[in-house]
C-alpha cells in the first residue's frame, strides 16, 4: 500500500529529522556526563528510528521520554493539523481496516504490559486523535 500524499512524505521526513536532532541532543550530554537517563533516551530514539514509530513521543515529547525540551502549543497544533490532513486523505474503507489492525496491535501491547498497566498514550484523551496517531504510526512502519 502507498499513500500518495505530499503531507505523508513531509511527515516521514519530519519524523526522521526530529529523531536525528533528538539523538544528537542526547548523545552529547551522555558523553560529557554519562547517566542512565540519557542512555535510555539514546536507546529509545534509536529503537524508534528502526522499529515501530511513535509520532506521539517524537513530536509531542510525551512524558519527556526523549528530551527535556518543552513543546509549544503552537507546535503541537501544527503537528495535529498535519496528522488530521493525512488522516483525511486515507480512503474510508482503508481507514476502517487500519483501525481494526491498530486496535489489535494495541490490545496486544496492553496484554504485554499487564500487570504493569502502562498507559501508552497517557496524555491523549481524545479517542479520535489517538486513533489517527495509531494509524499514522502503522503507516509509517508499513508503507514504503
PDB file of C-alpha atoms in Angstrom:
ATOM      1  CA  UNK A   1       0.000   0.000   0.000  1.00  0.00           C
ATOM      2  CA  UNK A   2       1.267   3.505  -0.748  1.00  0.00           C
ATOM      3  CA  UNK A   3      -0.282   6.713   0.430  1.00  0.00           C
ATOM      4  CA  UNK A   4       0.215   9.194  -2.394  1.00  0.00           C
ATOM      5  CA  UNK A   5       0.397  12.302  -0.305  1.00  0.00           C
ATOM      6  CA  UNK A   6       2.918  15.086  -0.098  1.00  0.00           C
ATOM      7  CA  UNK A   7       1.798  15.541   3.523  1.00  0.00           C
ATOM      8  CA  UNK A   8       2.657  11.938   4.373  1.00  0.00           C
ATOM      9  CA  UNK A   9       6.071  12.312   2.727  1.00  0.00           C
ATOM     10  CA  UNK A  10       6.536  15.548   4.669  1.00  0.00           C
ATOM     11  CA  UNK A  11       5.685  13.685   7.891  1.00  0.00           C
ATOM     12  CA  UNK A  12       8.166  10.892   7.118  1.00  0.00           C
ATOM     13  CA  UNK A  13      10.904  13.450   6.576  1.00  0.00           C
ATOM     14  CA  UNK A  14       9.967  15.494   9.676  1.00  0.00           C
ATOM     15  CA  UNK A  15       9.941  12.318  11.771  1.00  0.00           C
ATOM     16  CA  UNK A  16      13.448  11.328  10.625  1.00  0.00           C
ATOM     17  CA  UNK A  17      14.808  14.843  11.107  1.00  0.00           C
ATOM     18  CA  UNK A  18      13.283  15.165  14.575  1.00  0.00           C
ATOM     19  CA  UNK A  19      14.701  11.776  15.635  1.00  0.00           C
ATOM     20  CA  UNK A  20      18.168  12.746  14.386  1.00  0.00           C
ATOM     21  CA  UNK A  21      18.019  16.007  16.342  1.00  0.00           C
ATOM     22  CA  UNK A  22      16.872  14.157  19.469  1.00  0.00           C
ATOM     23  CA  UNK A  23      19.620  11.514  19.136  1.00  0.00           C
ATOM     24  CA  UNK A  24      22.307  14.176  18.697  1.00  0.00           C
ATOM     25  CA  UNK A  25      20.963  16.249  21.607  1.00  0.00           C
ATOM     26  CA  UNK A  26      21.038  13.206  23.901  1.00  0.00           C
ATOM     27  CA  UNK A  27      24.399  11.841  22.758  1.00  0.00           C
ATOM     28  CA  UNK A  28      26.442  14.934  23.620  1.00  0.00           C
ATOM     29  CA  UNK A  29      25.366  15.107  27.313  1.00  0.00           C
ATOM     30  CA  UNK A  30      25.798  11.338  27.588  1.00  0.00           C
ATOM     31  CA  UNK A  31      29.452  11.560  26.556  1.00  0.00           C
ATOM     32  CA  UNK A  32      30.022  14.589  28.786  1.00  0.00           C
ATOM     33  CA  UNK A  33      28.328  13.065  31.814  1.00  0.00           C
ATOM     34  CA  UNK A  34      27.200   9.503  31.380  1.00  0.00           C
ATOM     35  CA  UNK A  35      23.911   8.744  33.081  1.00  0.00           C
ATOM     36  CA  UNK A  36      21.198   6.168  32.681  1.00  0.00           C
ATOM     37  CA  UNK A  37      18.508   8.694  31.735  1.00  0.00           C
ATOM     38  CA  UNK A  38      20.475   9.983  28.732  1.00  0.00           C
ATOM     39  CA  UNK A  39      21.420   6.426  27.803  1.00  0.00           C
ATOM     40  CA  UNK A  40      17.734   5.414  27.837  1.00  0.00           C
ATOM     41  CA  UNK A  41      16.832   8.400  25.627  1.00  0.00           C
ATOM     42  CA  UNK A  42      19.547   7.440  23.123  1.00  0.00           C
ATOM     43  CA  UNK A  43      18.407   3.798  23.056  1.00  0.00           C
ATOM     44  CA  UNK A  44      14.716   4.682  22.750  1.00  0.00           C
ATOM     45  CA  UNK A  45      15.269   7.163  19.918  1.00  0.00           C
ATOM     46  CA  UNK A  46      17.414   4.574  18.104  1.00  0.00           C
ATOM     47  CA  UNK A  47      14.673   1.985  18.656  1.00  0.00           C
ATOM     48  CA  UNK A  48      12.064   4.382  17.217  1.00  0.00           C
ATOM     49  CA  UNK A  49      14.161   5.001  14.124  1.00  0.00           C
ATOM     50  CA  UNK A  50      14.462   1.262  13.427  1.00  0.00           C
ATOM     51  CA  UNK A  51      11.134  -0.140  14.568  1.00  0.00           C
ATOM     52  CA  UNK A  52       7.513   0.817  15.126  1.00  0.00           C
ATOM     53  CA  UNK A  53       7.312   4.640  15.053  1.00  0.00           C
ATOM     54  CA  UNK A  54       5.839   6.677  17.881  1.00  0.00           C
ATOM     55  CA  UNK A  55       4.897  10.078  16.497  1.00  0.00           C
ATOM     56  CA  UNK A  56       3.297  10.977  19.817  1.00  0.00           C
ATOM     57  CA  UNK A  57       6.639  10.633  21.636  1.00  0.00           C
ATOM     58  CA  UNK A  58       8.727  12.213  18.877  1.00  0.00           C
ATOM     59  CA  UNK A  59       6.541  15.213  18.064  1.00  0.00           C
ATOM     60  CA  UNK A  60       4.905  15.835  21.444  1.00  0.00           C
ATOM     61  CA  UNK A  61       7.696  14.580  23.718  1.00  0.00           C
ATOM     62  CA  UNK A  62       5.225  12.534  25.731  1.00  0.00           C
ATOM     63  CA  UNK A  63       6.447  12.199  29.306  1.00  0.00           C
ATOM     64  CA  UNK A  64       9.794  13.835  28.401  1.00  0.00           C
ATOM     65  CA  UNK A  65      10.840  10.340  27.375  1.00  0.00           C
ATOM     66  CA  UNK A  66      13.101  11.554  24.555  1.00  0.00           C
ATOM     67  CA  UNK A  67      14.153  15.012  25.643  1.00  0.00           C
ATOM     68  CA  UNK A  68      13.761  17.701  28.260  1.00  0.00           C
ATOM     69  CA  UNK A  69      12.580  20.116  25.565  1.00  0.00           C
ATOM     70  CA  UNK A  70       9.161  21.674  26.089  1.00  0.00           C
ATOM     71  CA  UNK A  71       6.950  21.626  23.014  1.00  0.00           C
ATOM     72  CA  UNK A  72       4.957  24.813  22.430  1.00  0.00           C
ATOM     73  CA  UNK A  73       1.192  24.700  21.997  1.00  0.00           C
ATOM     74  CA  UNK A  74       1.643  26.212  18.529  1.00  0.00           C
ATOM     75  CA  UNK A  75       3.984  23.415  17.510  1.00  0.00           C
ATOM     76  CA  UNK A  76       1.617  20.775  18.896  1.00  0.00           C
ATOM     77  CA  UNK A  77      -1.244  22.360  16.948  1.00  0.00           C
ATOM     78  CA  UNK A  78       0.852  22.354  13.749  1.00  0.00           C
ATOM     79  CA  UNK A  79       1.557  18.625  14.096  1.00  0.00           C
ATOM     80  CA  UNK A  80      -2.054  17.795  14.958  1.00  0.00           C
ATOM     81  CA  UNK A  81      -3.202  19.646  11.836  1.00  0.00           C
ATOM     82  CA  UNK A  82      -0.707  17.672   9.734  1.00  0.00           C
ATOM     83  CA  UNK A  83      -1.949  14.375  11.213  1.00  0.00           C
ATOM     84  CA  UNK A  84      -5.558  15.370  10.537  1.00  0.00           C
ATOM     85  CA  UNK A  85      -4.755  16.282   6.907  1.00  0.00           C
ATOM     86  CA  UNK A  86      -3.074  12.906   6.385  1.00  0.00           C
ATOM     87  CA  UNK A  87      -5.952  11.020   8.018  1.00  0.00           C
ATOM     88  CA  UNK A  88      -8.468  12.784   5.755  1.00  0.00           C
ATOM     89  CA  UNK A  89      -6.567  11.562   2.680  1.00  0.00           C
ATOM     90  CA  UNK A  90      -6.890   7.904   3.656  1.00  0.00           C
ATOM     91  CA  UNK A  91      -9.887   6.307   1.914  1.00  0.00           C
ATOM     92  CA  UNK A  92     -12.696   5.449   4.334  1.00  0.00           C
ATOM     93  CA  UNK A  93     -12.569   1.680   3.723  1.00  0.00           C
ATOM     94  CA  UNK A  94      -8.803   1.665   4.229  1.00  0.00           C
ATOM     95  CA  UNK A  95      -9.109   3.759   7.393  1.00  0.00           C
ATOM     96  CA  UNK A  96     -11.640   1.279   8.817  1.00  0.00           C
ATOM     97  CA  UNK A  97      -9.336  -1.677   8.066  1.00  0.00           C
ATOM     98  CA  UNK A  98      -6.328   0.143   9.530  1.00  0.00           C
ATOM     99  CA  UNK A  99      -8.402   0.956  12.589  1.00  0.00           C
ATOM    100  CA  UNK A 100      -9.087  -2.755  13.131  1.00  0.00           C
ATOM    101  CA  UNK A 101      -5.399  -3.624  12.704  1.00  0.00           C
ATOM    102  CA  UNK A 102      -4.186  -0.926  15.084  1.00  0.00           C
ATOM    103  CA  UNK A 103      -6.849  -1.867  17.654  1.00  0.00           C
ATOM    104  CA  UNK A 104      -5.488  -5.418  17.589  1.00  0.00           C
ATOM    105  CA  UNK A 105      -1.911  -4.161  17.979  1.00  0.00           C
ATOM    106  CA  UNK A 106      -2.966  -2.026  20.948  1.00  0.00           C
ATOM    107  CA  UNK A 107      -4.750  -4.982  22.573  1.00  0.00           C
ATOM    108  CA  UNK A 108      -1.530  -6.978  22.207  1.00  0.00           C
ATOM    109  CA  UNK A 109       0.527  -4.095  23.655  1.00  0.00           C
ATOM    110  CA  UNK A 110      -1.844  -3.840  26.599  1.00  0.00           C
ATOM    111  CA  UNK A 111      -1.711  -7.597  27.200  1.00  0.00           C
ATOM    112  CA  UNK A 112       2.080  -7.416  27.303  1.00  0.00           C
ATOM    113  CA  UNK A 113       2.059  -4.656  29.918  1.00  0.00           C
ATOM    114  CA  UNK A 114      -0.354  -6.329  32.346  1.00  0.00           C
ATOM    115  CA  UNK A 115       0.019  -6.279  35.348  1.00  0.00           C
ATOM    116  CA  UNK A 116       2.123  -3.139  34.962  1.00  0.00           C
ATOM    117  CA  UNK A 117      -0.723  -1.155  33.380  1.00  0.00           C
ATOM    118  CA  UNK A 118       1.489   1.172  31.380  1.00  0.00           C
ATOM    119  CA  UNK A 119      -0.614   3.805  29.653  1.00  0.00           C
ATOM    120  CA  UNK A 120       0.705   4.083  26.113  1.00  0.00           C
ATOM    121  CA  UNK A 121      -0.920   7.454  25.394  1.00  0.00           C
ATOM    122  CA  UNK A 122      -1.428   8.888  28.861  1.00  0.00           C
ATOM    123  CA  UNK A 123      -1.666  12.467  27.609  1.00  0.00           C
ATOM    124  CA  UNK A 124      -4.176  11.852  24.801  1.00  0.00           C
ATOM    125  CA  UNK A 125      -7.772  11.979  25.928  1.00  0.00           C
ATOM    126  CA  UNK A 126      -9.409  12.374  22.535  1.00  0.00           C
ATOM    127  CA  UNK A 127     -10.106   8.909  21.122  1.00  0.00           C
ATOM    128  CA  UNK A 128     -10.234  10.233  17.541  1.00  0.00           C
ATOM    129  CA  UNK A 129      -6.806  11.801  17.950  1.00  0.00           C
ATOM    130  CA  UNK A 130      -5.469   8.597  19.496  1.00  0.00           C
ATOM    131  CA  UNK A 131      -6.843   6.549  16.585  1.00  0.00           C
ATOM    132  CA  UNK A 132      -5.327   8.914  13.989  1.00  0.00           C
ATOM    133  CA  UNK A 133      -1.931   8.623  15.644  1.00  0.00           C
ATOM    134  CA  UNK A 134      -2.186   4.821  15.842  1.00  0.00           C
ATOM    135  CA  UNK A 135      -2.989   4.610  12.137  1.00  0.00           C
ATOM    136  CA  UNK A 136      -0.273   7.051  11.083  1.00  0.00           C
ATOM    137  CA  UNK A 137       2.287   5.158  13.204  1.00  0.00           C
ATOM    138  CA  UNK A 138       1.212   1.954  11.475  1.00  0.00           C
ATOM    139  CA  UNK A 139       1.532   3.535   8.037  1.00  0.00           C
ATOM    140  CA  UNK A 140       4.992   4.936   8.780  1.00  0.00           C
ATOM    141  CA  UNK A 141       6.071   1.469   9.847  1.00  0.00           C
ATOM    142  CA  UNK A 142       4.473  -0.472   7.000  1.00  0.00           C
ATOM    143  CA  UNK A 143       4.456   1.800   3.987  1.00  0.00           C
ATOM    144  CA  UNK A 144       7.419   2.178   1.662  1.00  0.00           C
TER     145      UNK A 144
END
